[in-house]
Coordinates of C-alpha atoms in Angstrom, one line a residue:
M1 CA -0.1 0.1 0.0
D2 CA 1.6 3.4 -0.8
L3 CA 1.8 6.5 1.5
F4 CA -1.6 8.0 0.2
A5 CA -3.5 5.0 0.3
K6 CA -2.2 4.7 4.2
I7 CA -3.1 8.3 5.0
K8 CA -6.3 8.0 3.2
E9 CA -7.2 4.5 5.3
V10 CA -6.5 6.4 8.4
T11 CA -7.8 9.9 8.2
E12 CA -11.4 8.6 6.7
L13 CA -12.0 6.7 10.3
Q14 CA -14.4 8.4 12.7
A15 CA -13.3 8.8 15.9
I16 CA -13.7 12.1 18.4
S17 CA -12.6 12.3 21.9
G18 CA -14.0 9.5 24.4
H19 CA -15.2 7.7 21.2
E20 CA -11.8 6.5 19.7
G21 CA -13.0 2.6 19.2
P22 CA -12.3 2.6 15.1
V23 CA -8.9 3.8 15.4
R24 CA -8.2 1.8 18.5
S25 CA -8.9 -1.3 16.4
Y26 CA -6.9 0.0 13.5
L27 CA -3.8 0.2 15.5
R28 CA -4.5 -3.2 17.4
D29 CA -4.6 -4.9 14.3
K30 CA -1.6 -3.1 12.9
M31 CA 0.3 -3.8 16.1
T32 CA -0.6 -6.9 17.1
P33 CA 2.2 -8.9 14.9
L34 CA 5.0 -6.3 15.3
V35 CA 5.3 -6.2 19.4
D36 CA 5.7 -8.5 22.5
E37 CA 2.4 -7.3 24.4
V38 CA -0.7 -5.0 23.2
K39 CA -2.4 -3.4 26.2
T40 CA -4.9 -1.2 26.5
D41 CA -4.8 1.8 29.5
G42 CA -8.1 2.3 31.8
L43 CA -9.4 5.1 29.4
G44 CA -9.1 3.1 26.2
G45 CA -5.6 4.5 24.7
I46 CA -3.5 1.5 23.1
W47 CA 0.1 0.5 23.4
G48 CA 2.3 -2.0 21.9
I49 CA 5.1 -2.9 23.9
R50 CA 8.6 -4.3 22.9
D51 CA 10.4 -5.7 25.5
N52 CA 14.2 -5.7 26.2
Q53 CA 16.1 -8.2 28.0
E54 CA 18.6 -5.8 29.3
T55 CA 17.6 -5.1 33.2
D56 CA 18.9 -1.4 32.7
A57 CA 17.2 -0.8 29.5
P58 CA 15.3 2.7 29.6
T59 CA 11.7 2.8 29.0
I60 CA 10.7 5.2 25.9
L61 CA 7.2 6.0 25.4
V62 CA 6.2 7.3 22.1
G63 CA 2.4 8.5 22.2
A64 CA 0.2 9.7 19.3
H65 CA -3.7 10.5 20.2
M66 CA -6.4 8.8 18.5
D67 CA -9.3 11.5 18.6
E68 CA -10.4 14.2 16.2
V69 CA -12.7 17.3 16.8
G70 CA -16.3 17.0 16.5
F71 CA -19.5 17.7 18.2
M72 CA -22.2 15.7 20.6
V73 CA -25.9 16.4 20.8
S74 CA -26.8 18.8 23.7
H75 CA -30.7 18.4 22.6
I76 CA -33.2 18.1 19.9
E77 CA -35.5 20.9 18.9
A78 CA -39.4 20.4 18.8
N79 CA -38.8 20.8 14.8
G80 CA -36.4 18.3 14.8
T81 CA -33.1 20.0 14.3
L82 CA -30.1 19.4 16.7
R83 CA -27.8 21.8 19.2
V84 CA -24.5 20.6 19.7
V85 CA -21.4 21.1 22.1
E86 CA -18.1 21.2 20.8
I87 CA -15.8 18.1 21.5
G88 CA -12.1 19.8 21.2
G89 CA -11.3 23.1 19.7
W90 CA -13.4 25.2 16.7
N91 CA -13.5 28.3 15.0
P92 CA -17.1 28.9 14.7
L93 CA -16.6 30.4 10.9
T94 CA -15.4 26.8 9.9
I95 CA -18.5 24.9 11.3
S96 CA -21.5 26.1 9.1
A97 CA -22.7 24.4 5.8
Q98 CA -20.6 21.3 6.3
R99 CA -21.6 17.5 6.0
F100 CA -21.7 15.8 9.1
T101 CA -22.4 12.0 10.3
L102 CA -24.1 11.4 13.5
Y103 CA -24.0 8.0 15.2
T104 CA -26.5 6.8 17.3
R105 CA -26.3 4.5 20.5
E106 CA -27.6 1.5 18.2
G107 CA -24.8 1.8 15.7
A108 CA -26.7 4.1 13.0
H109 CA -24.9 6.4 10.8
I110 CA -27.2 9.4 10.1
P111 CA -26.1 12.1 7.4
V112 CA -26.2 15.5 8.9
I113 CA -25.7 19.6 7.6
S114 CA -24.8 22.2 9.5
G115 CA -26.9 25.2 9.1
A116 CA -26.0 28.6 7.7
V117 CA -27.8 31.6 7.8
P118 CA -28.6 32.6 4.2
P119 CA -27.7 35.9 3.0
H120 CA -31.2 37.0 2.1
F121 CA -31.9 36.9 5.8
L122 CA -29.1 39.3 6.2
R123 CA -30.5 42.1 4.0
G124 CA -31.1 45.1 6.2
A125 CA -30.4 43.2 9.8
G126 CA -26.9 44.7 10.1
G127 CA -25.4 41.2 8.9
Q128 CA -24.6 38.4 10.9
S129 CA -22.5 38.0 14.5
L130 CA -20.0 35.5 14.9
P131 CA -21.9 32.5 16.4
S132 CA -20.8 29.8 19.1
A133 CA -21.3 26.5 18.4
G134 CA -24.4 26.4 20.3
D135 CA -26.5 28.7 18.4
I136 CA -25.5 26.7 15.0
V137 CA -28.4 24.6 13.5
F138 CA -27.6 21.0 12.9
D139 CA -30.0 19.4 10.6
A140 CA -30.8 15.9 9.5
G141 CA -33.8 16.3 8.1
F142 CA -36.5 15.1 10.4
T143 CA -39.7 16.7 10.6
D144 CA -40.0 16.9 14.4
K145 CA -38.3 15.6 17.4
E146 CA -40.7 12.7 17.6
E147 CA -39.2 11.5 14.3
A148 CA -35.7 12.1 15.3
E149 CA -35.9 10.0 18.3
S150 CA -37.6 7.3 16.4
F151 CA -34.3 7.2 14.6
G152 CA -32.5 6.4 17.6
V153 CA -31.1 10.1 18.3
R154 CA -30.7 11.0 21.7
P155 CA -28.5 13.6 23.4
G156 CA -24.9 12.5 23.8
D157 CA -25.1 11.2 20.2
V158 CA -21.5 12.1 18.6
I159 CA -21.3 14.3 15.0
I160 CA -18.4 13.8 13.1
P161 CA -17.1 15.5 10.3
W162 CA -17.4 13.9 6.9
S163 CA -14.7 14.6 4.2
E164 CA -13.2 12.5 1.7
T165 CA -9.0 12.6 1.5
I166 CA -7.9 13.5 -1.8
L167 CA -4.3 14.4 -3.4
S168 CA -4.0 17.4 -4.7
A169 CA -3.0 18.2 -8.2
N170 CA 0.8 18.2 -8.2
K171 CA 0.6 15.1 -6.0
R172 CA 2.7 16.4 -3.5
H173 CA 0.0 17.3 -1.0
I174 CA -3.2 15.9 0.5
M175 CA -6.6 17.4 1.4
G176 CA -9.1 16.4 4.0
K177 CA -10.0 16.1 7.6
S178 CA -8.2 14.7 10.9
W179 CA -4.3 14.9 10.2
D180 CA -4.6 16.3 13.7
N181 CA -4.0 13.7 15.0
R182 CA -4.2 10.3 12.3
Y183 CA -0.7 11.6 11.6
G184 CA 0.3 10.4 14.7
V185 CA -1.4 7.1 14.4
L186 CA 0.1 6.5 11.4
M187 CA 3.6 7.6 12.5
V188 CA 3.2 4.9 15.2
A189 CA 2.1 2.1 13.2
E190 CA 5.0 2.8 10.3
L191 CA 7.5 3.2 13.2
L192 CA 6.7 -0.6 14.6
E193 CA 6.7 -1.7 10.8
H194 CA 10.3 -0.4 10.2
L195 CA 11.4 -1.5 13.5
K196 CA 10.3 -4.9 13.1
G197 CA 13.3 -7.7 13.6
Q198 CA 15.6 -4.9 14.8
D199 CA 17.1 -4.9 18.0
L200 CA 17.0 -1.9 20.3
P201 CA 18.6 -0.1 23.1
N202 CA 15.6 0.3 25.2
R203 CA 12.2 -1.1 26.1
L204 CA 9.7 0.8 23.8
V205 CA 6.1 1.4 24.4
A206 CA 4.3 3.1 21.3
G207 CA 0.7 3.6 21.1
A208 CA -2.1 6.1 21.4
N209 CA -3.6 8.0 23.7
V210 CA -7.4 9.0 24.0
Q211 CA -9.2 12.4 24.9
E212 CA -6.2 14.7 23.8
E213 CA -8.4 17.4 22.4
V214 CA -10.5 17.6 25.3
G215 CA -7.6 18.6 27.7
L216 CA -4.6 16.3 26.9
R217 CA -6.4 13.7 29.3
G218 CA -5.1 10.4 28.2
A219 CA -1.4 11.1 28.7
K220 CA -1.7 11.6 32.2
V221 CA -3.2 7.9 32.4
S222 CA -0.5 6.2 30.1
A223 CA 2.5 8.3 31.8
N224 CA 1.5 7.0 35.0
L225 CA 1.1 3.5 33.7
F226 CA 4.2 2.9 32.0
D227 CA 6.6 5.4 34.2
P228 CA 8.6 6.2 31.0
E229 CA 11.9 7.9 31.4
L230 CA 11.2 9.9 28.2
F231 CA 8.1 10.7 26.3
F232 CA 7.6 11.6 22.9
A233 CA 4.1 12.8 21.5
V234 CA 3.5 12.3 18.3
D235 CA 1.2 15.1 16.7
C236 CA 0.1 17.7 14.1
S237 CA 0.4 21.7 14.6
P238 CA -1.5 24.1 12.7
A239 CA 0.7 25.7 9.8
G240 CA 1.2 29.7 9.4
D241 CA 2.7 29.9 6.5
V242 CA -0.2 31.1 4.4
Y243 CA -0.9 33.6 7.4
G244 CA 2.9 35.0 7.6
N245 CA 3.7 33.0 10.5
Q246 CA 6.1 29.8 11.6
G247 CA 4.9 26.8 10.4
K248 CA 5.6 25.8 6.4
V249 CA 4.0 23.1 4.7
G250 CA 7.0 21.0 3.0
D251 CA 9.9 22.5 5.3
G252 CA 9.7 19.1 7.0
T253 CA 9.6 17.9 10.9
L254 CA 9.3 20.6 13.7
I255 CA 11.6 21.1 16.6
R256 CA 8.9 22.5 19.1
F257 CA 10.7 24.2 21.3
Y258 CA 7.9 26.3 23.1
D259 CA 4.3 25.9 23.6
P260 CA 2.1 27.8 26.3
G261 CA 2.3 24.0 28.6
H262 CA 5.6 23.0 27.6
L263 CA 9.3 24.3 27.6
M264 CA 11.4 21.7 25.7
L265 CA 14.7 20.7 28.2
P266 CA 17.9 22.2 27.0
N267 CA 19.7 18.6 26.8
M268 CA 16.4 17.1 25.2
K269 CA 16.9 19.9 22.4
D270 CA 20.5 19.3 22.2
F271 CA 19.7 15.7 21.6
L272 CA 17.1 16.6 18.8
L273 CA 18.8 18.6 17.1
T274 CA 22.4 16.4 16.8
T275 CA 20.1 13.3 15.9
A276 CA 18.3 15.6 13.1
E277 CA 21.7 16.7 11.7
E278 CA 23.4 13.4 11.8
A279 CA 20.1 11.6 10.3
G280 CA 19.6 14.4 7.4
I281 CA 16.5 15.3 8.6
K282 CA 15.0 18.1 7.0
Y283 CA 13.8 20.0 10.2
Q284 CA 12.1 23.7 10.8
Y285 CA 11.8 25.6 14.4
Y286 CA 8.4 26.0 15.7
C287 CA 6.9 28.3 18.5
A288 CA 3.5 26.8 19.3
K289 CA 0.3 28.6 20.7
G290 CA -1.5 25.4 21.7
G291 CA -0.8 22.3 23.4
T292 CA 0.2 18.6 23.0
D293 CA 0.3 15.6 25.1
A294 CA 4.0 16.2 26.0
G295 CA 2.5 18.9 28.4
A296 CA 0.1 16.7 30.2
A297 CA 3.2 13.8 30.4
H298 CA 6.1 15.9 31.3
M299 CA 4.6 17.1 34.7
Q300 CA 3.9 13.0 35.7
N301 CA 5.6 11.1 38.4
K302 CA 8.6 12.7 39.2
G303 CA 8.7 14.7 36.0
I304 CA 9.4 12.9 32.5
P305 CA 11.4 15.0 30.0
S306 CA 9.1 15.1 27.0
T307 CA 8.6 16.9 23.2
T308 CA 6.7 16.4 20.3
I309 CA 7.8 14.9 17.0
G310 CA 5.8 16.8 14.7
V311 CA 4.5 18.2 11.2
C312 CA 2.4 21.0 10.7
A313 CA -0.9 21.3 8.1
R314 CA -3.0 24.2 7.0
Y315 CA -6.6 24.9 8.3
I316 CA -6.5 21.9 11.0
H317 CA -9.3 21.5 13.2
T318 CA -11.8 21.8 10.1
H319 CA -13.1 19.4 7.4
Q320 CA -10.4 20.5 5.0
T321 CA -6.7 20.4 5.9
L322 CA -3.8 20.4 3.7
Y323 CA -0.2 18.7 4.3
A324 CA 2.8 17.4 2.7
M325 CA 3.5 13.8 2.4
D326 CA 7.1 14.5 2.2
D327 CA 6.7 16.0 5.8
F328 CA 5.3 12.7 7.2
L329 CA 8.5 11.1 5.7
E330 CA 10.9 13.4 7.4
A331 CA 9.0 12.8 10.6
Q332 CA 8.9 9.3 10.3
A333 CA 12.8 9.1 9.7
F334 CA 13.4 11.4 12.3
L335 CA 11.3 9.3 15.0
Q336 CA 13.2 6.2 13.9
A337 CA 16.8 7.9 14.3
I338 CA 15.9 8.9 17.8
V339 CA 14.5 5.8 19.2
K340 CA 17.2 3.8 17.6
K341 CA 19.7 6.3 19.6
L342 CA 18.3 6.0 23.0
D343 CA 20.1 3.6 24.9
R344 CA 21.0 4.0 28.7
S345 CA 23.8 6.4 28.4
T346 CA 21.7 8.5 25.9
V347 CA 19.2 8.7 28.5
D348 CA 20.9 9.5 31.1
T349 CA 22.3 12.3 29.4
I350 CA 19.1 14.0 28.3
T351 CA 18.0 13.5 32.0
T352 CA 20.8 14.7 34.0
Y353 CA 21.2 18.4 35.3

């Protein structure tokens, strides 16, 4: 299967925070033949463990997150339309006039669209103010509340963006939903596949957390469960290149040295830059305004030096993200080089102050 086909497969899965089952099943199938043990944590994170016979081998945790952003039905109106709450962060301007799928408790898949006020209704009204997610109508075409309920729709049902993953005309870029963070999910699967049959100088635990988009929740659980000496989040960040900011699509993996919840430690930065230079990795510096699971993991237990191995993509947290396949390849080569170097001596160097 070529890279585009792999990306299409994983990005078209439907799984928002707290409802990550389809991605968990995907990862379980991919990881099981490649690891010594597959383990789930108490919230539903899934992990492949490659054991090491050396008693002092360091434990390295590499974690993506399975969830994408979406919505949850808050209540059903008398006219059959739906109101929602956000699951993860949304720009209200990107919500209206889009297609979604509603998943009921019984497993029905119901097409839904998000409403948009026609310009005709805005004439003479002074324009439209910026709506909140709770103000936007979600419409499945039901005639009234009773009909919606007869199809099994209830408050708490999830609504997930529907978008086909496609190639750009130049065959270098991909357009579609959920690269944040199916990028990380595919990175973990590819990492384990490429390391198959190779000896490692560490005990590697690689997999994916749940509920990152709603507060970095799963990373706290996995960090405590496995008690690693180092943690590497694998996540996608917003590209700012078309807005004059950092993060350029096509310029390689990110050295994400700052975000509001995490500062990269000097020894970790030295290790990453040395590894990237030695391996010939294309990279760019990135100062972030949002967080990743590294921000949660690094404060667990006695403190876990952490960082994020990432790429950037335009327009994330929408139906239509754009990103470069070459960036994925650079990040994958970087992650492999990192994991192969993390022996006892190197980990001690990173964690000694």
